[in-house]
Coordinates of C-alpha atoms in Angstrom, one line a residue:
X758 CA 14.6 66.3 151.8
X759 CA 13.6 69.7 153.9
X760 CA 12.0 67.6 156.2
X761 CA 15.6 65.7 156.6
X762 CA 17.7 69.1 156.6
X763 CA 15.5 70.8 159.3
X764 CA 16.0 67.6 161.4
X765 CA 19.7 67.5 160.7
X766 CA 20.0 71.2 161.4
X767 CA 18.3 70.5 164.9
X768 CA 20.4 67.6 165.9
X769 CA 23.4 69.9 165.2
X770 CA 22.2 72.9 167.0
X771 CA 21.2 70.8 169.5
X772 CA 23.9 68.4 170.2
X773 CA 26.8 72.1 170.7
X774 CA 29.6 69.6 169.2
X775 CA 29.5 73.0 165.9
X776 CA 31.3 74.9 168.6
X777 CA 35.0 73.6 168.4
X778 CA 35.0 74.2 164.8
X779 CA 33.4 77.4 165.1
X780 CA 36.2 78.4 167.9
X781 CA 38.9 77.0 165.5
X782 CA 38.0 79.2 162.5
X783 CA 37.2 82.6 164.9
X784 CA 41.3 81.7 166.0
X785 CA 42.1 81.1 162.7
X786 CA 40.9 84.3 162.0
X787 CA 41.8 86.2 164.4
X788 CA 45.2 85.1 164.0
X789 CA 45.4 85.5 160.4
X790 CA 43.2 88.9 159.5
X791 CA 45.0 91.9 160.9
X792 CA 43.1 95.0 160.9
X793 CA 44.9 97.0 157.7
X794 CA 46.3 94.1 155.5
X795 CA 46.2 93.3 151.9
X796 CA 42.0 92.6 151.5
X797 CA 43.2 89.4 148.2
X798 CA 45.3 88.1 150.8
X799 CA 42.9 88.4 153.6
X800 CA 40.6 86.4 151.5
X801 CA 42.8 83.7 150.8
X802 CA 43.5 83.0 154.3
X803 CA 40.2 83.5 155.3
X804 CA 39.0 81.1 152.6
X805 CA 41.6 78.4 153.7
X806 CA 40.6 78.1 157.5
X807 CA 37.3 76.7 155.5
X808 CA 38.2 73.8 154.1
X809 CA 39.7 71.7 157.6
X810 CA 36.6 73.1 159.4
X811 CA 34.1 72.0 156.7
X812 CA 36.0 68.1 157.2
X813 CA 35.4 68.4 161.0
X814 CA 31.8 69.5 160.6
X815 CA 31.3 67.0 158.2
X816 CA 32.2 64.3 160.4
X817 CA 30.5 65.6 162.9
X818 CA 26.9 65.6 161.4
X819 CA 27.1 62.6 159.6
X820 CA 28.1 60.9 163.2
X821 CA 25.6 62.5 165.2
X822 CA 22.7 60.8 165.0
X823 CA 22.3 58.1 167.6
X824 CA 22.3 54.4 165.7
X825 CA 18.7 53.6 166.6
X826 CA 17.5 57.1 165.4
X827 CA 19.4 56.2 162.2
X828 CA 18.0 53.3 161.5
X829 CA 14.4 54.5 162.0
X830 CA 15.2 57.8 159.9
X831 CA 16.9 55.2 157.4
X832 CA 13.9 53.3 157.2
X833 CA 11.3 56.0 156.6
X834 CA 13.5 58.4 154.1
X835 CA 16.3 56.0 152.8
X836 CA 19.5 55.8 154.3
X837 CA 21.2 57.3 151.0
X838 CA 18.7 60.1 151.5
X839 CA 19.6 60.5 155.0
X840 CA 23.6 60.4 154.5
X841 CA 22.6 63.2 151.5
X842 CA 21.1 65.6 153.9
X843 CA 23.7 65.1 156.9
X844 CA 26.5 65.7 154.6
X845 CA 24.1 69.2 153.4
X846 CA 23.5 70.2 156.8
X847 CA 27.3 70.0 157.4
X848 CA 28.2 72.3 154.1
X849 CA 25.1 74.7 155.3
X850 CA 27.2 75.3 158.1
X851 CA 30.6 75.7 156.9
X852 CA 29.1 78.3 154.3
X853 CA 27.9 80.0 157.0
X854 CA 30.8 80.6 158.8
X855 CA 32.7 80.9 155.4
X856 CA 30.2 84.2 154.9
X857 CA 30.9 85.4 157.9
X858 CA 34.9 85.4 157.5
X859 CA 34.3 86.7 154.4
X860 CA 32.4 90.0 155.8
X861 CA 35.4 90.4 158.7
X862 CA 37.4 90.9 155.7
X863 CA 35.7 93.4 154.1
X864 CA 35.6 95.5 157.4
X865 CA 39.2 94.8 158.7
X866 CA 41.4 94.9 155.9
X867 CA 42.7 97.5 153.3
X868 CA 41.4 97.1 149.5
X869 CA 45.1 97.6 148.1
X870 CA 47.7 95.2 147.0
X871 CA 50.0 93.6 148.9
X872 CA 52.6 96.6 148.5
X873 CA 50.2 99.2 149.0
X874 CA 50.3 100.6 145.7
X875 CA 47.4 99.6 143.3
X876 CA 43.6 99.8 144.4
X877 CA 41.8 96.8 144.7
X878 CA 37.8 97.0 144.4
X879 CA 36.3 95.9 146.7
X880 CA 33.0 94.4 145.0
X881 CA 34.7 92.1 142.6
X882 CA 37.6 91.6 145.3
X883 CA 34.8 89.6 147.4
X884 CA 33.1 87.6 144.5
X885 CA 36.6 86.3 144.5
X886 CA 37.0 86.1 148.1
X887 CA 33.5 84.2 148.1
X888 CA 34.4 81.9 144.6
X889 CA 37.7 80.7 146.8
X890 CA 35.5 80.1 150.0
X891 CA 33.4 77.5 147.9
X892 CA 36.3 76.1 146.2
X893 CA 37.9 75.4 149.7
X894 CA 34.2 74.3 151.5
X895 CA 33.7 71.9 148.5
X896 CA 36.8 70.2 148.3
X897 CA 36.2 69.8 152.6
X898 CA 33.1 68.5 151.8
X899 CA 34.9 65.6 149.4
X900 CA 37.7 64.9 151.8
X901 CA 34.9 64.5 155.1
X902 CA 32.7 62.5 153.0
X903 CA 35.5 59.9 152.8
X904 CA 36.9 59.8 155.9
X905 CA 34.0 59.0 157.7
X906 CA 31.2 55.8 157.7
X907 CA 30.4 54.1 155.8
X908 CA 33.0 54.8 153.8
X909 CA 35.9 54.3 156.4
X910 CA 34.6 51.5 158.9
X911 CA 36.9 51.9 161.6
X912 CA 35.8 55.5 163.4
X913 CA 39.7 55.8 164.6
X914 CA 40.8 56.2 161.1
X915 CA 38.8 59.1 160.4
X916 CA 40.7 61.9 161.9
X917 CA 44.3 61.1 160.4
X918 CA 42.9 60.3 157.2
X919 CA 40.8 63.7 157.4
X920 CA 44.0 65.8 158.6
X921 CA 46.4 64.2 156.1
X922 CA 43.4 64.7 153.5
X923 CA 43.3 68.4 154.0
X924 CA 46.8 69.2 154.4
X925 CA 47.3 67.7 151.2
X926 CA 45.3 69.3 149.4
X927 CA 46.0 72.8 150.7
X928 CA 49.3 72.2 149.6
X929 CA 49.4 70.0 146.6
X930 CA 49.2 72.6 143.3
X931 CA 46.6 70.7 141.7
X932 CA 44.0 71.2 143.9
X933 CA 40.8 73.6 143.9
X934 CA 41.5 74.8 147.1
X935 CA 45.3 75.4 146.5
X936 CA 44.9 77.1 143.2
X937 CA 42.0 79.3 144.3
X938 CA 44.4 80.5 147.3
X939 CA 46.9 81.2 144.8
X940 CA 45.2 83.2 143.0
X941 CA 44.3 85.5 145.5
X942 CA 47.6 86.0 147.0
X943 CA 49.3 86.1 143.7
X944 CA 46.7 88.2 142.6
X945 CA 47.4 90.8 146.1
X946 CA 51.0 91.4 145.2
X947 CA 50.0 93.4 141.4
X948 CA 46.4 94.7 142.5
X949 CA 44.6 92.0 140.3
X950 CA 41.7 89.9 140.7
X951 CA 41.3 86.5 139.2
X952 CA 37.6 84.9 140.2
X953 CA 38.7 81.6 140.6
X954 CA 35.9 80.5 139.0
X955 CA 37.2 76.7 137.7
X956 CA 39.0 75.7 140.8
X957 CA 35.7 76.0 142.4
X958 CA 33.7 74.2 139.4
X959 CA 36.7 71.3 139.9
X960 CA 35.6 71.0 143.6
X961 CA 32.5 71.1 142.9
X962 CA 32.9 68.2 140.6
X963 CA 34.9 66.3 143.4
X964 CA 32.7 67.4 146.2
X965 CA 29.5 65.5 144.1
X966 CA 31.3 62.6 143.4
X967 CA 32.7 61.5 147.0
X968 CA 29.3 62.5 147.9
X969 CA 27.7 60.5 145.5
X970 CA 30.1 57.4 146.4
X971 CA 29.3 58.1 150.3
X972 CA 25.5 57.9 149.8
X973 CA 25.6 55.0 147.5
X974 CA 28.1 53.1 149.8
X975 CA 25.1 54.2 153.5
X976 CA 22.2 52.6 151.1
X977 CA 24.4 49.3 150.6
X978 CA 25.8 49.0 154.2
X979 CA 22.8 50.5 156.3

């Protein structure tokens, strides 16, 4: 399998398709974290701008291999081995860039609540910035691995299904990514810090099913 990441890894380095989602999240960002505001809020956002750019790169790495490499990866490693470690490479790189919005938060913004009123450390403020990145990478992670092969045939289907996926469940109350945002800004407007600690066990849960499903459905179809 670190034979198969490092090969993934390359072809994504490689192939330069990472830098419209990396663009996307720096102007998320930059839009979104103002230099002063509320730090629990500046986490939230910061952790939402995640979970669409962890669908894109998703799609992108398990799409990026040319077919005959595939099938010659496929038939040395496994094509549900392969399909694992594309899908890995892709949530590798999302952390990444979920780390690195996390640490222009710390700089930028002001460990207060939303009112300015109550002090907000900053420590435990960014294990919870960092629980709600994972909750929002994760549940990305489940909604790319379904709207792309094998388990949506037809490649035009793909990017509504992944844009109506995450909208969703950005919005929808009962989902990781929704609730661990929630927290945090709720959290910004009385000073207080809730770890969202079982939104990001739920996407967790979610992320290693439709993973699971994606990898069984590649072995079957390959």
């Amino acid at each position: 399998m670190t034979a198969l990441l490092r090969y993934q890894a390359a072809l994504l380095v490689g192939s330069h398709r990472w830098l419209p989602p990396v663009i996307l999240y720096a102007a998320f960002l930059a839009i979104g974290i103002q230099s002063g505001g509320p730090i629990l809020d500046a986490f939230g956002y910061a952790a939402v701008g995640v979970l669409p750019v962890t669908v894109w790169l998703t799609r992108i790495c398990v799409a990026n291999e040319p077919p005959a490499a595939r099938s010659c990866t496929a038939a040395a490693a496994g094509p549900g081995r392969v399909h694992l470690a594309s899908v890995l490479t892709a949530a590798g790189a999302a952390l990444l860039l979920g780390l690195l919005g996390t640490a222009l938060v710390v700089l930028l913004s002001d460990p207060h609540s939303a009112k300015g009123r109550v002090a907000v450390p900053v420590l435990p403020a960014t294990g919870a910035g960092l629980c709600a990145v994972l909750a929002c990478l994760l549940t990305g992670l489940a909604i790319g691995a379904l709207c792309t092969w094998p388990v949506l045939r037809v490649p035009g289907w793909g990017v509504p299904a992944g844009l109506l996926g995450s909208l969703l469940l950005l919005v929808l109350g009962g989902s990781p990514a929704n609730a661990a945002m929630t927290g945090l800004v709720t959290g910004s407007l009385h000073g207080t810090i809730t770890v969202p600690w079982l939104p990001a066990a739920a996407a967790a849960l979610l992320a290693a099913a439709a993973t699971a499903a994606a990898c069984a459905l590649a072995s079957r179809r390959s």
